[in-house]
XYZ file of C-alpha atoms in Angstrom:
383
model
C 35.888 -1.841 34.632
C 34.073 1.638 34.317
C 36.324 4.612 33.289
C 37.244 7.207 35.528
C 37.846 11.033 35.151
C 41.610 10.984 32.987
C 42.005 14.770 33.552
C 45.521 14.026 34.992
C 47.024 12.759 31.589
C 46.132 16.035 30.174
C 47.671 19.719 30.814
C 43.870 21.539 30.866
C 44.060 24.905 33.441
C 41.484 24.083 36.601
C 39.006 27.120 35.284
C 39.081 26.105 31.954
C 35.585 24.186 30.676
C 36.778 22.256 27.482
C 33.629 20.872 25.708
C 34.938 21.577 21.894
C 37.107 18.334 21.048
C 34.680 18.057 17.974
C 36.795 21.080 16.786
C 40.017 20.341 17.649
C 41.494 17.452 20.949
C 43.710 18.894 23.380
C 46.904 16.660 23.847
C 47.798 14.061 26.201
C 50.908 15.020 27.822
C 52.582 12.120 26.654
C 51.903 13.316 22.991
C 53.219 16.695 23.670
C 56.372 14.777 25.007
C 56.292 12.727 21.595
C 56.206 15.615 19.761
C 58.709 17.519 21.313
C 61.463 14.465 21.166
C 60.733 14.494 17.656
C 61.188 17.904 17.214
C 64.659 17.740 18.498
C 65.775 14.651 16.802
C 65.226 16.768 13.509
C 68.164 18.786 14.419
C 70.389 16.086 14.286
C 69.084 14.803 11.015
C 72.226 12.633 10.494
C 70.988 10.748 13.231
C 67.638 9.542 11.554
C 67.805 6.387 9.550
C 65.981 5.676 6.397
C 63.954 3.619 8.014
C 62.245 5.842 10.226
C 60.502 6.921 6.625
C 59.078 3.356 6.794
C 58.734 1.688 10.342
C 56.876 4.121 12.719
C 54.307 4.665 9.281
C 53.746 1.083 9.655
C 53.544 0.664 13.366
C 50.676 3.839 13.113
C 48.736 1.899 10.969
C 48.540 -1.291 13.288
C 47.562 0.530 15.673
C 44.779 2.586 13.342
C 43.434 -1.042 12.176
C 43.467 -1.999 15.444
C 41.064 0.641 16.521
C 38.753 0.557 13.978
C 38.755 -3.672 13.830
C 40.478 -4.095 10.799
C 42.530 -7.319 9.716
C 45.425 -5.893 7.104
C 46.694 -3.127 7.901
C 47.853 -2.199 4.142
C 43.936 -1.546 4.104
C 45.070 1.697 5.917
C 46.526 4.929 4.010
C 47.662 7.817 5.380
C 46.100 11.035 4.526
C 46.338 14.689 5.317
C 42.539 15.647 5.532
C 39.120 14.403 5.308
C 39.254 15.995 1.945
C 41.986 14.403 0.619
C 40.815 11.205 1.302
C 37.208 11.776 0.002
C 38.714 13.114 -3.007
C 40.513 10.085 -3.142
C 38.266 7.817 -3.296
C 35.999 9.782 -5.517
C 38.655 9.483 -8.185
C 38.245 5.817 -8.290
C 34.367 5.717 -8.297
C 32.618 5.497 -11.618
C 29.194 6.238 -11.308
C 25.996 5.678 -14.131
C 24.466 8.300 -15.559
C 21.422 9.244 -13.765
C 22.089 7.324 -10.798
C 21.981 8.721 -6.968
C 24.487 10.069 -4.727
C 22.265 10.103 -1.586
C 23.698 12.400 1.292
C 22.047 13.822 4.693
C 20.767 17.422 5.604
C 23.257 19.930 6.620
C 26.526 17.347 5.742
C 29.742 18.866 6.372
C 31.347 20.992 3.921
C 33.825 18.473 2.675
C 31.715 15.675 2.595
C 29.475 17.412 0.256
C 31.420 19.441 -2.550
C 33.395 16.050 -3.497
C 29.787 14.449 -4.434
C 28.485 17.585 -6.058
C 31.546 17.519 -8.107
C 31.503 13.694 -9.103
C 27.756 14.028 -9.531
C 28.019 16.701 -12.563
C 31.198 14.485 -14.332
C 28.605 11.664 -14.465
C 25.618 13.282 -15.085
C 23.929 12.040 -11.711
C 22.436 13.222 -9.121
C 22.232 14.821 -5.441
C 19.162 13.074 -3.297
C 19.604 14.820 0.307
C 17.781 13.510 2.963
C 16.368 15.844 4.943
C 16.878 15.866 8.721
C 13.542 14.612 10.731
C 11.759 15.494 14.091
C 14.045 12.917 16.027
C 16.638 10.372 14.898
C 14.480 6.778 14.270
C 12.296 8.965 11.252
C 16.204 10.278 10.008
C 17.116 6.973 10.208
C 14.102 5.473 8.065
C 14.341 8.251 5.962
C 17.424 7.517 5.107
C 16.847 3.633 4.539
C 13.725 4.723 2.553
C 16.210 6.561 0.111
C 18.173 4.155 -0.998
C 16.998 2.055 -3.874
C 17.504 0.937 -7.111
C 18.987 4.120 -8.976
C 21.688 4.406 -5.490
C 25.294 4.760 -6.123
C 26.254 5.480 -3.134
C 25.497 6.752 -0.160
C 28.130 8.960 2.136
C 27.549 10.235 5.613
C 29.286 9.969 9.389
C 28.439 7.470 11.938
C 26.958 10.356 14.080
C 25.166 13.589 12.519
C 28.491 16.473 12.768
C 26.852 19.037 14.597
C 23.440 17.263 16.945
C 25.378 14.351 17.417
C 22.218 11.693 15.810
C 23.203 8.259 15.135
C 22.985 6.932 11.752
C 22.247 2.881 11.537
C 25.660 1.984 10.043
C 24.467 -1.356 9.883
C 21.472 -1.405 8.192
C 22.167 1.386 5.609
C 25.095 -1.224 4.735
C 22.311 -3.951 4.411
C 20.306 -1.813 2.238
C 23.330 -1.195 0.125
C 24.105 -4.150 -0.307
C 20.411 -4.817 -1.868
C 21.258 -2.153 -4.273
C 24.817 -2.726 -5.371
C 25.452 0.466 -3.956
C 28.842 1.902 -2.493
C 28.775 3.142 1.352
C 31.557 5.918 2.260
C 31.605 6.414 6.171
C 33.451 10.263 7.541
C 34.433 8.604 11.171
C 35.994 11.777 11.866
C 33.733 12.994 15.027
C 32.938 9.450 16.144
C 36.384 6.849 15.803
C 37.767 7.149 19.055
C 34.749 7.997 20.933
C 31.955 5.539 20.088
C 32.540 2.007 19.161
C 32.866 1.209 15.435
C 34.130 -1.879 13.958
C 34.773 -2.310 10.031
C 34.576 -6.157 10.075
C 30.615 -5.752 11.306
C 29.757 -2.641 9.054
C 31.842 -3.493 6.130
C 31.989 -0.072 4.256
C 33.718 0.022 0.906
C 35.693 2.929 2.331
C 35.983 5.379 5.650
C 37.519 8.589 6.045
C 38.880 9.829 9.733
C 40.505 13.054 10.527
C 43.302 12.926 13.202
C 42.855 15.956 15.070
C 39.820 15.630 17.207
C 38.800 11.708 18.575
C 41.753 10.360 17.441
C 43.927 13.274 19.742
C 46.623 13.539 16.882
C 48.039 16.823 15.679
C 46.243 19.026 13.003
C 46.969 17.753 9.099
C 46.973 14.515 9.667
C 44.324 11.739 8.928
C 43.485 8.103 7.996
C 41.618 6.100 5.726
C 40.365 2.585 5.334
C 39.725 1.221 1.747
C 37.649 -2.044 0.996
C 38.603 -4.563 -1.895
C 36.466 -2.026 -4.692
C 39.440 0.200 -4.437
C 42.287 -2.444 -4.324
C 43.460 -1.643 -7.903
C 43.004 2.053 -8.007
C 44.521 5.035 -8.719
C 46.212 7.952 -6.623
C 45.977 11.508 -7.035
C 49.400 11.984 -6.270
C 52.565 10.200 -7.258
C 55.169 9.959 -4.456
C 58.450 7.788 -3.985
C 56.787 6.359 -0.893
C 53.981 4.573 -2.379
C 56.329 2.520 -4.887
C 56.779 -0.635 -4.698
C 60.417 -1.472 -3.527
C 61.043 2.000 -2.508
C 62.337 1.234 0.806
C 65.946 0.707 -1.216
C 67.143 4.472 -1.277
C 69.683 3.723 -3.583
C 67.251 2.638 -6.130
C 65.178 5.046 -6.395
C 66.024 6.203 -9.852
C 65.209 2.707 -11.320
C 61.337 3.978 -11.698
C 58.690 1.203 -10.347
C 55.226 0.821 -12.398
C 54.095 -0.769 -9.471
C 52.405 0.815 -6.057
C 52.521 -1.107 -2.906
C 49.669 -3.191 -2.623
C 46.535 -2.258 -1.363
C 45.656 1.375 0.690
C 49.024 1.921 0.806
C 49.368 3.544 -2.918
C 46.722 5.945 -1.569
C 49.013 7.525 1.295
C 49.991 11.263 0.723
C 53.688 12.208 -0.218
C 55.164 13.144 2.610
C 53.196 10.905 5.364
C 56.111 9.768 7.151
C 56.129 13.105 8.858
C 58.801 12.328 11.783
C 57.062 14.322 14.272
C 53.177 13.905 12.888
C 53.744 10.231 13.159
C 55.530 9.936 17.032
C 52.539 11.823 18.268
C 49.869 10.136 16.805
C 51.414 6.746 17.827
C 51.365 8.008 21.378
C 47.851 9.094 21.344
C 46.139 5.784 20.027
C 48.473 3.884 22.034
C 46.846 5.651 24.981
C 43.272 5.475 22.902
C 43.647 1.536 22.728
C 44.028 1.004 26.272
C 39.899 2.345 26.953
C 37.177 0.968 25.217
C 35.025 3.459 23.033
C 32.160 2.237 24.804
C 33.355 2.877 28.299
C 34.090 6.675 27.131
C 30.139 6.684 26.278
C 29.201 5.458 29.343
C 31.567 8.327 31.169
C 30.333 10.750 28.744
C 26.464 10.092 30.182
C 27.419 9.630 33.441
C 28.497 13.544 33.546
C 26.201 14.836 31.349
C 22.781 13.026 32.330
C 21.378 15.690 34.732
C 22.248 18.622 32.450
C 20.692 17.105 29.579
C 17.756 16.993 31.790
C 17.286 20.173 32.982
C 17.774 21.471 29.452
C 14.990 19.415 28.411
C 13.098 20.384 31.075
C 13.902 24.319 30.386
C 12.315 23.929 26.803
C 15.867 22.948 24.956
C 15.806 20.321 22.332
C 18.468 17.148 22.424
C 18.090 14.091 20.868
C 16.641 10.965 22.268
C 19.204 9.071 24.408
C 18.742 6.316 21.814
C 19.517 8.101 18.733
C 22.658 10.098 19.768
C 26.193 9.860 20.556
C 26.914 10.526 24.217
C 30.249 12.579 23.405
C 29.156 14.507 21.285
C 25.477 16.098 21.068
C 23.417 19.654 19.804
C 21.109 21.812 22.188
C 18.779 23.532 20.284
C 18.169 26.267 22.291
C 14.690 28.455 22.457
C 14.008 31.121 20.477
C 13.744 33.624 22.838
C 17.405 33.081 24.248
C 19.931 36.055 23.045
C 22.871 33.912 21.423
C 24.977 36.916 21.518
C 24.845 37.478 25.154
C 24.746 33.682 25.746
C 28.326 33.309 23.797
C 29.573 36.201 25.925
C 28.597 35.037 29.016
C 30.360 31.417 27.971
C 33.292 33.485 27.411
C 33.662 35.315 30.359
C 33.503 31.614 32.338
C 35.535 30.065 30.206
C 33.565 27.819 28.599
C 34.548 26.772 25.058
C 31.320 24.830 22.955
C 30.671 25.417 19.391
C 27.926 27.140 17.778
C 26.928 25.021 14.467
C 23.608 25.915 12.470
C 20.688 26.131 15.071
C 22.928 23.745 18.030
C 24.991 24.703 20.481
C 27.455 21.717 20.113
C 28.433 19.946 23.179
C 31.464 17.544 22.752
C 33.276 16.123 25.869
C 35.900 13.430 27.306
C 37.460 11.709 29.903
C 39.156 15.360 30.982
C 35.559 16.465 31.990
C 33.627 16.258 35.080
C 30.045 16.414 35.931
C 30.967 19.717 37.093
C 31.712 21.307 33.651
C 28.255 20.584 32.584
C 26.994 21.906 35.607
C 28.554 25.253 34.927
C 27.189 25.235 31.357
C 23.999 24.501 32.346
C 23.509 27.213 34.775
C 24.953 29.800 32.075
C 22.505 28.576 29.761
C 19.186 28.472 31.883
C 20.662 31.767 32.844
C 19.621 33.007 29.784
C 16.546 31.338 29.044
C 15.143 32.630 32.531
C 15.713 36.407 31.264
């Protein structure tokens, strides 16, 4: 059964134009109710078992594995940000000297200065791949640039600010050719556009919490494949150790983590009121299919796309981009200035990233929304 509009789960004002989840979700108003009964349980600490440390962590991570198609949950840590994670797993790559770290054009920040950094310890080096006219020569160019002297190769599902597909799938096959590690950032796509780790099999994948996923800022998630399954955190924390659900032995010291991701979750990540509201919010995620919300996401944004196109913007082939997220390269002679002013004064929110206007849009939005863009945009280029 298609989706329809889910603007009544949410608490967005009637002249408000939301198309800036990539930045940061607005809340489901049963995660704002989440949060708040968590909130108010803290004042009666006395009143919240040790076990809450424990049982809602591992109930989030079902859920997380769930979403992303994963077997064993204990594959699943906990993490605060992208960063942390990336940095994570970097600590637990060793790389040949001289080998490749192949990245894309333009990668976010964080996905960058962690392989810049692990580059220089092992004397290897940065191969970018630079972004092509549409998303099939990307996509080659990218296959092209793996090879022999590949030790890994890190990227998103979808392109962070023009919303380009990357071929998961086959980059994984080429990989594999190569002996090469693939690290997947599913921050602007888990959620939104279907992804499954039992068919792309990365050795590890990085999601922040705060935009697709609808959870609060600071926290995140991360899967990590069987390389990592004997490796080392950057942090030592209680939590991690085995046995360390006894309280009252705590002061016998453990060598031992728990098994798996879970020696990779961040001190702290039982976070009583983090954890309630991202529970509620991929509760709510599992019950729609990521490739329903694509097919709602077109549905509203077809025409505008369109007329953009028409009007001399540039988007991305309908078959090399995400539907929920996506760039418009606008012409040159359009004042960006007076463009983001005009946005403001109707209440539109999008993000400006690079040369794109980034679109990103859900289930709360409406065919009218992208109407009203539209017409501030052409607008503009009619001037």
């Amino acid at each position: 059964m298609s989706l329809t509009n889910q603007k009544h789960l949410f608490d967005l004002p009637e002249d408000v134009t939301y198309l800036n989840i990539a930045s940061l979700s607005p809340s489901f108003k049963s995660i704002e109710e989440a949060g708040l009964r968590a909130v108010k349980e803290k004042s009666r600490p006395y009143l919240i078992p040790s076990s809450d440390f424990f049982n809602p962590v591992t109930e989030l991570k079902k859920l997380f594995a769930q979403l992303i198609n994963v077997n064993d949950y204990n594959r699943i840590a906990n993490i605060p940000s992208v960063s942390y994670g990336l940095a994570t797993i970097a600590h637990n790559i060793s790389l040949k000297e001289n080998s490749e770290i192949v990245l894309i054009e333009e990668q976010f920040p964080s996905n960058y200065y962690v392989w810049e950094k692990l580059a220089k310890k092992y004397n290897a080096k940065l191969k970018i791949v630079q972004q092509e006219i549409n998303g099939k020569l990307w996509n080659e160019a990218i296959l092209n640039a793996i090879n022999v002297n590949t030790g890994l190769i890190a990227l998103g599902n979808i392109h962070w600010a023009n919303g380009t597909i990357f071929d998961l799938k086959a980059i994984r096959k080429k990989t594999r050719q190569h002996d090469a590690l693939l690290i997947i950032d599913g921050s602007q796509s888990i959620g939104a556009l279907p992804f499954s780790v039992k068919e792309i099999q990365p050795d590890a994948m990085v999601c922040a919490g705060y935009k697709w996923l609808f959870g609060p800022y600071g926290c995140g998630y991360a899967y990590f494949g069987s390389y990592f399954d004997n490796g080392n955190p950057i942090e030592e924390n209680w939590a991690n150790r085995l046995g360390s659900e006894n309280l009252t032995n705590l002061t016998n010291y453990e060598s031992n983590y728990k098994a798996l991701a879970n020696r990779y979750s961040v001190g702290e990540h039982g976070s009583f009121i983090y954890i309630q509201m991202q529970i509620a919010a991929i509760t709510q995620l599992l019950k729609w299919k990521a490739s329903d919300i694509q097919d709602y996401c077109h549905k509203i944004t077809v025409s505008s796309v369109n007329q953009l196109k028409k009007a001399g913007c540039e988007i991305e082939e309908d078959t090399y981009r995400a539907k929920h997220l996506f760039g418009i390269k606008l012409p040159e002679s359009v004042n960006k200035k007076a463009l983001k002013e005009k946005l403001t004064r109707e209440k539109i929110f999008v993000s400006f990233r690079g040369d794109y206007i980034r679109i990103s849009c859900h289930l709360y939005n409406t065919e009218a929304h992208f109407e009203k863009l539209t017409k501030c945009i052409l607008s503009e280029i009619e001037i």
